[in-house]
Amino acid sequence: MSVDHQHTEGNSHHHHHGSTPHRTLPPGVTGLHTLPADHHDGPWDSMIVPPGTKERLLSTAVLVLRQGRLLTNLSGAPHGLIVLAGPPGTGKTTLAQGLAQAAALAVSKRGATTLVEVDPHAFPSDMLGESQRAVSKLFHDTLPEIAARRPHTVVLIDEVEALAVRRSSASFETNPVDVHRATDAVLAGLDALRAKCPHVVLIVTTNFLQAVDEAVLSRADLVLTTELPNAETIEGIVRGSLEELAGQWQEVRPLAKDKALHAEMASLLVGLDGRRVRKTMLSALASRTEVAMEPGLVTADDLRRAAQFASDTGALF
Ligand SMILES: Nc1ncnc2c1ncn2[C@@H]1O[C@H](COP(=O)(O)OP(=O)(O)OP(=O)(O)O)[C@@H](O)[C@H]1O
Ligand SMILES: [Mg+2]
């Protein structure tokens, strides 16, 4: 998690600072943050995506944040919904959080942005329509109340398939009644939120596009699919990770410039997701206690061995 919880307002587990009143977060909301925050830039910059991807994401968000109210007069007004879909470890959450920060930065001259994190697993699942009521409350009351506090609001729902299960899917048939109600509540909620707060941006992620209700996807202004990184992207992640290390330990600088090494590692790591690639870089530091004590001592051979090991064990997943 790259989100800095110092910016969490009213988290009941935190002691309050100064005169900040003690508040608990509304049901389903797991984080409230004020953006832009300087330390949020890194993840967005470190993501390697096809050319134009970041600009398209950013423009979609900025259009809704800035022009959402005016665009309601169009026949096909935006829903402010951005869907990021793709396999585990391909950067969906990182892009979603990075986008929130990048968009907040872009509109910061016009005021601050609230980032609202919603946990789709926090809603009760039972047969009494409780989850339906909770979801309705989120979209009809909670989010509009939060959105009223600042000029811009971005809502993040990670793993949205937990909330908006595709009604035509097999898993739906095993638990039809309540799931149906919850998905209906999400749809009604999206429409209600658009009517009340046309300038709110909703970024949702899913591992599995096929599990998300079609009517929800139909409301998306942008559906972006993330892919497993190719060799070139892996080279970039390896280089970027080494540059980050070099920022901390100067001695790593030559390794960060060794293009042949990056290519060699990428050829071993191809097939792994971006998260596994980053873990491989860490595992090189953990391969010898000496290096763990003094990461500047890491060698090209440590890195090669870590990549070889990741490549051998990667087949296990
Ligand atoms: N294309 C990429 N470029 C740079 N870093 C990447 C890329 N893809 C993944 N990563 C890195 O992998 C890590 C995991 O990414 P993230 O948590 O955003 O993935 P995710 O798609 O949300 O995974 P999950 O579905 O398991 O939640 C992050 O550290 C991220 O920086
Ligand atoms: Mg994720």
Coordinates of C-alpha atoms and ligand atoms in Angstrom, one line a residue:
M1 CA 0.0 0.0 0.0
S2 CA 1.5 3.3 -1.1
V3 CA -1.2 5.4 0.7
D4 CA 0.1 7.3 3.6
H5 CA -2.1 6.8 6.6
Q6 CA -0.9 10.0 8.2
H7 CA -3.5 11.5 5.9
T8 CA -6.2 9.3 7.1
E9 CA -8.9 11.4 8.8
G10 CA -10.8 10.0 11.7
N11 CA -9.4 6.5 11.6
S12 CA -10.5 5.1 14.9
H13 CA -7.2 3.2 15.4
H14 CA -5.2 6.4 15.3
H15 CA -4.7 8.7 18.2
H16 CA -5.8 12.2 17.2
H17 CA -3.4 15.0 16.7
G18 CA -3.9 18.4 18.2
S19 CA -7.5 19.5 17.9
T20 CA -8.5 17.0 15.1
P21 CA -11.9 15.7 16.3
H22 CA -12.2 12.0 16.7
R23 CA -14.3 10.5 14.0
T24 CA -14.9 7.0 12.7
L25 CA -15.0 6.3 9.0
P26 CA -18.4 5.6 7.5
P27 CA -19.3 1.9 6.8
G28 CA -17.5 0.5 3.8
V29 CA -15.0 3.4 3.7
T30 CA -11.5 2.3 4.7
G31 CA -9.5 5.5 4.0
L32 CA -10.0 9.2 3.5
H33 CA -7.0 11.1 2.2
T34 CA -6.2 14.6 1.1
L35 CA -4.5 14.9 -2.3
P36 CA -2.2 16.0 -3.8
A37 CA 0.4 14.7 -1.4
D38 CA 4.1 15.0 -2.5
H39 CA 5.1 11.5 -1.5
H40 CA 2.4 10.0 -3.7
D41 CA 4.2 10.7 -7.0
G42 CA 6.6 7.7 -7.1
P43 CA 4.2 4.8 -7.9
W44 CA 2.7 6.6 -10.9
D45 CA 6.1 7.5 -12.4
S46 CA 7.4 4.0 -11.8
M47 CA 4.6 2.3 -13.8
I48 CA 5.7 1.2 -17.2
V49 CA 2.6 1.2 -19.5
P50 CA 2.1 1.5 -23.3
P51 CA 2.6 5.0 -24.7
G52 CA -0.5 7.2 -24.2
T53 CA -2.0 5.1 -21.4
K54 CA -1.2 7.5 -18.6
E55 CA -2.4 10.5 -20.5
R56 CA -5.7 8.8 -21.4
L57 CA -6.3 7.8 -17.8
L58 CA -5.4 11.3 -16.6
S59 CA -7.5 13.1 -19.2
T60 CA -10.5 10.9 -18.4
A61 CA -10.3 11.7 -14.7
V62 CA -9.6 15.4 -15.2
L63 CA -12.5 15.8 -17.7
V64 CA -14.9 14.5 -15.1
L65 CA -13.4 16.3 -12.1
R66 CA -13.4 19.7 -13.9
Q67 CA -16.2 19.5 -16.4
G68 CA -18.5 16.8 -14.9
R69 CA -21.1 19.3 -13.9
L70 CA -21.3 20.9 -17.4
L71 CA -21.2 17.5 -19.2
T72 CA -24.4 16.4 -17.5
N73 CA -26.3 18.3 -20.2
L74 CA -25.0 15.9 -22.9
S75 CA -27.1 13.0 -24.0
G76 CA -24.2 10.6 -23.2
A77 CA -22.9 12.2 -20.0
P78 CA -20.0 10.5 -18.4
H79 CA -20.5 8.3 -15.3
G80 CA -17.0 9.2 -14.1
L81 CA -16.3 5.4 -14.0
I82 CA -12.8 4.1 -14.9
V83 CA -12.3 0.3 -14.8
L84 CA -8.8 -1.2 -14.6
A85 CA -8.8 -4.9 -15.3
G86 CA -6.0 -7.5 -15.6
P87 CA -4.1 -10.4 -14.0
P88 CA -2.7 -10.1 -10.4
G89 CA 0.4 -8.1 -10.0
T90 CA 0.1 -6.1 -13.3
G91 CA -0.2 -2.7 -11.6
K92 CA -4.0 -2.0 -11.4
T93 CA -3.9 -0.8 -7.8
T94 CA -0.7 1.1 -8.3
L95 CA -2.2 2.8 -11.4
A96 CA -5.5 3.6 -9.6
Q97 CA -3.7 5.2 -6.7
G98 CA -1.2 6.9 -8.9
L99 CA -4.0 8.3 -11.1
A100 CA -5.8 9.7 -8.1
Q101 CA -2.6 11.6 -7.1
A102 CA -1.8 12.7 -10.7
A103 CA -5.3 13.9 -11.3
A104 CA -5.3 15.8 -8.0
L105 CA -2.1 17.4 -8.9
A106 CA -3.5 18.4 -12.3
V107 CA -6.5 20.1 -10.8
S108 CA -4.8 21.4 -7.6
K109 CA -5.0 25.1 -8.7
R110 CA -8.8 24.8 -8.4
G111 CA -8.7 23.1 -5.0
A112 CA -7.8 19.9 -3.1
T113 CA -9.0 16.4 -3.8
T114 CA -10.4 13.8 -1.4
L115 CA -9.4 10.2 -2.1
V116 CA -12.0 7.9 -0.7
E117 CA -11.0 4.2 -0.4
V118 CA -13.9 1.8 -0.4
D119 CA -13.5 -1.9 0.6
P120 CA -16.0 -4.0 -1.3
H121 CA -15.5 -6.8 1.1
A122 CA -16.7 -4.7 4.0
F123 CA -20.3 -5.0 3.1
P124 CA -22.4 -7.7 4.9
S125 CA -23.5 -10.6 2.7
D126 CA -26.7 -12.2 3.9
M127 CA -30.2 -12.9 2.8
L128 CA -31.9 -10.0 4.4
G129 CA -31.0 -7.3 1.9
E130 CA -28.5 -5.8 4.3
S131 CA -25.7 -5.5 1.8
Q132 CA -28.2 -3.9 -0.6
R133 CA -29.0 -1.3 2.0
A134 CA -25.4 -0.7 2.8
V135 CA -24.4 -0.3 -0.8
S136 CA -27.3 2.1 -1.4
K137 CA -26.3 4.1 1.6
L138 CA -22.8 4.3 0.3
F139 CA -23.8 5.7 -3.1
H140 CA -26.8 7.8 -2.0
D141 CA -25.6 9.3 1.2
T142 CA -22.0 8.6 2.2
L143 CA -20.2 9.5 -1.0
P144 CA -22.2 12.6 -1.8
E145 CA -21.6 13.8 1.8
I146 CA -17.9 13.3 1.4
A147 CA -17.9 14.9 -2.0
A148 CA -19.5 18.0 -0.6
R149 CA -16.5 18.7 1.5
R150 CA -13.9 19.5 -1.2
P151 CA -14.0 20.6 -4.9
H152 CA -12.7 17.3 -6.2
T153 CA -13.3 13.7 -5.1
V154 CA -11.9 10.4 -6.4
V155 CA -13.3 7.1 -5.1
L156 CA -11.3 3.9 -5.3
I157 CA -12.9 0.5 -5.2
D158 CA -10.4 -2.3 -5.4
E159 CA -11.7 -5.7 -6.5
V160 CA -15.1 -4.4 -7.5
E161 CA -16.2 -7.9 -8.6
A162 CA -17.0 -8.5 -4.9
L163 CA -19.6 -5.8 -5.1
A164 CA -21.0 -6.0 -8.6
V165 CA -21.1 -9.7 -9.4
R166 CA -22.2 -10.4 -12.9
R167 CA -25.8 -11.5 -12.7
S168 CA -25.5 -13.9 -15.6
S169 CA -22.5 -15.8 -14.1
A170 CA -22.4 -19.3 -12.6
S171 CA -21.2 -18.0 -9.2
F172 CA -24.3 -15.8 -9.2
E173 CA -26.6 -18.8 -9.6
T174 CA -25.3 -20.3 -6.4
N175 CA -26.2 -17.3 -4.3
P176 CA -28.8 -15.5 -6.4
V177 CA -31.0 -13.4 -4.2
D178 CA -28.7 -11.2 -2.2
V179 CA -26.0 -10.9 -4.9
H180 CA -28.7 -9.8 -7.3
R181 CA -29.8 -7.2 -4.9
A182 CA -26.3 -5.9 -4.2
T183 CA -25.5 -5.7 -7.9
D184 CA -28.8 -3.9 -8.6
A185 CA -27.9 -1.5 -5.7
V186 CA -24.5 -0.8 -7.3
L187 CA -26.2 0.1 -10.6
A188 CA -28.8 2.3 -9.1
G189 CA -26.1 3.8 -6.9
L190 CA -23.8 4.6 -9.9
D191 CA -26.8 6.4 -11.5
A192 CA -27.7 8.2 -8.3
L193 CA -24.1 9.3 -7.7
R194 CA -23.9 10.6 -11.3
A195 CA -27.1 12.6 -10.8
K196 CA -26.0 14.1 -7.5
C197 CA -22.2 14.4 -8.0
P198 CA -21.4 14.4 -11.7
H199 CA -17.8 15.5 -11.0
V200 CA -16.9 12.5 -8.8
V201 CA -14.4 10.1 -10.4
L202 CA -14.8 6.4 -9.5
I203 CA -11.8 4.2 -10.2
V204 CA -12.4 0.4 -9.8
T205 CA -10.1 -2.5 -10.3
T206 CA -10.8 -6.2 -11.0
N207 CA -8.7 -9.3 -11.7
F208 CA -11.5 -10.7 -13.7
L209 CA -13.5 -8.6 -16.1
Q210 CA -15.8 -11.6 -16.8
A211 CA -17.0 -11.5 -13.2
V212 CA -18.1 -7.9 -13.2
D213 CA -21.7 -7.2 -14.2
E214 CA -22.1 -6.1 -17.8
A215 CA -24.3 -3.2 -17.0
V216 CA -21.6 -1.8 -14.7
L217 CA -19.0 -2.2 -17.4
S218 CA -21.4 -0.5 -19.8
R219 CA -21.3 2.6 -17.6
A220 CA -17.5 2.9 -17.7
D221 CA -16.0 5.9 -19.5
L222 CA -12.8 4.0 -19.8
V223 CA -11.9 0.3 -19.5
L224 CA -8.2 -0.3 -19.4
T225 CA -6.7 -3.8 -19.4
T226 CA -3.3 -4.3 -17.9
E227 CA -1.2 -7.2 -19.2
L228 CA 1.7 -9.3 -18.0
P229 CA 4.9 -7.3 -18.7
N230 CA 6.8 -8.2 -21.9
A231 CA 10.6 -8.4 -21.9
E232 CA 11.1 -4.7 -22.6
T233 CA 8.8 -3.7 -19.8
I234 CA 10.6 -6.1 -17.4
E235 CA 13.9 -4.5 -18.4
G236 CA 12.4 -1.2 -17.5
I237 CA 11.1 -2.4 -14.1
V238 CA 14.5 -4.0 -13.4
R239 CA 16.3 -0.7 -14.3
G240 CA 13.8 1.4 -12.4
S241 CA 14.2 -0.8 -9.3
L242 CA 18.0 -0.6 -9.5
E243 CA 17.8 3.2 -9.9
E244 CA 15.7 3.4 -6.8
L245 CA 18.2 1.3 -4.9
A246 CA 21.0 3.5 -6.2
G247 CA 19.2 6.5 -4.8
Q248 CA 19.7 4.9 -1.4
W249 CA 23.1 3.1 -2.0
Q250 CA 25.4 4.9 -4.5
E251 CA 27.4 1.7 -5.1
V252 CA 24.4 0.2 -7.0
R253 CA 24.7 3.0 -9.7
P254 CA 26.8 0.9 -12.2
L255 CA 24.3 -2.0 -12.0
A256 CA 21.5 0.4 -12.7
K257 CA 23.4 1.4 -15.9
D258 CA 24.2 -2.2 -17.0
K259 CA 21.8 -2.6 -20.0
A260 CA 23.1 -6.1 -20.9
L261 CA 22.4 -7.2 -17.3
H262 CA 18.8 -5.9 -17.4
A263 CA 18.2 -7.7 -20.7
E264 CA 19.7 -10.9 -19.4
M265 CA 17.4 -10.7 -16.3
A266 CA 14.4 -9.8 -18.4
S267 CA 14.9 -12.9 -20.6
L268 CA 14.7 -15.0 -17.4
L269 CA 11.8 -13.2 -15.9
V270 CA 9.5 -13.1 -18.8
G271 CA 6.2 -14.7 -18.0
L272 CA 6.2 -13.3 -14.4
D273 CA 4.0 -10.4 -13.4
G274 CA 5.3 -7.0 -12.4
R275 CA 5.0 -7.7 -8.7
R276 CA 7.1 -10.9 -9.0
V277 CA 9.7 -8.9 -10.9
R278 CA 9.9 -6.4 -8.1
K279 CA 10.1 -9.2 -5.5
T280 CA 13.0 -10.7 -7.5
M281 CA 15.0 -7.5 -7.0
L282 CA 14.3 -7.7 -3.3
S283 CA 15.3 -11.3 -3.1
A284 CA 18.7 -10.5 -4.6
L285 CA 19.3 -8.3 -1.6
A286 CA 18.1 -11.1 0.7
S287 CA 20.3 -13.8 -0.9
R288 CA 23.3 -13.1 1.3
T289 CA 23.3 -11.8 4.9
E290 CA 26.2 -9.5 4.1
V291 CA 24.1 -7.9 1.3
A292 CA 21.1 -7.7 3.5
M293 CA 23.2 -5.8 6.1
E294 CA 24.8 -3.6 3.4
P295 CA 22.7 -3.6 0.2
G296 CA 25.4 -1.5 -1.6
L297 CA 27.3 -4.8 -1.9
V298 CA 24.8 -6.4 -4.2
T299 CA 26.5 -7.8 -7.3
A300 CA 25.4 -8.6 -10.9
D301 CA 25.8 -12.3 -10.0
D302 CA 23.4 -11.9 -7.0
L303 CA 20.9 -10.3 -9.4
R304 CA 21.4 -13.1 -12.0
R305 CA 21.0 -15.8 -9.4
A306 CA 17.8 -14.2 -8.1
A307 CA 16.4 -14.0 -11.6
Q308 CA 17.3 -17.6 -12.3
F309 CA 15.7 -18.7 -9.1
A310 CA 12.5 -16.7 -9.8
S311 CA 12.4 -18.2 -13.3
D312 CA 12.7 -21.7 -11.9
T313 CA 10.1 -21.2 -9.2
G314 CA 7.8 -19.0 -11.3
A315 CA 6.5 -22.1 -13.0
L316 CA 5.0 -23.1 -9.7
F317 CA 2.3 -20.5 -10.0
Ligands
LIG1 N1 3.9 -2.4 -15.8 C1 4.5 -2.2 -14.6 N2 5.5 -1.3 -14.5 C2 6.1 -1.1 -13.3 N3 5.8 -1.7 -12.2 C3 4.8 -2.7 -12.2 C4 4.1 -3.0 -13.4 N4 3.2 -3.9 -13.2 C5 3.3 -4.2 -11.9 N5 4.3 -3.4 -11.3 C6 4.6 -3.4 -9.9 O1 4.1 -4.6 -9.3 C7 3.6 -4.3 -8.0 C8 2.2 -4.8 -7.8 O2 1.3 -4.0 -8.5 P1 -0.2 -3.8 -8.1 O3 -0.4 -4.1 -6.6 O4 -0.6 -2.5 -8.5 O5 -0.9 -4.9 -8.9 P2 -2.4 -5.3 -9.1 O6 -2.7 -5.5 -10.5 O7 -3.3 -4.4 -8.3 O8 -2.4 -6.8 -8.4 P3 -3.6 -7.6 -7.7 O9 -4.6 -7.9 -8.7 O10 -2.9 -8.8 -7.1 O11 -4.2 -6.7 -6.7 C9 3.8 -2.9 -7.7 O12 4.9 -2.7 -7.0 C10 4.0 -2.3 -9.1 O13 4.8 -1.2 -9.1
MG2 MG -4.5 -4.7 -6.6

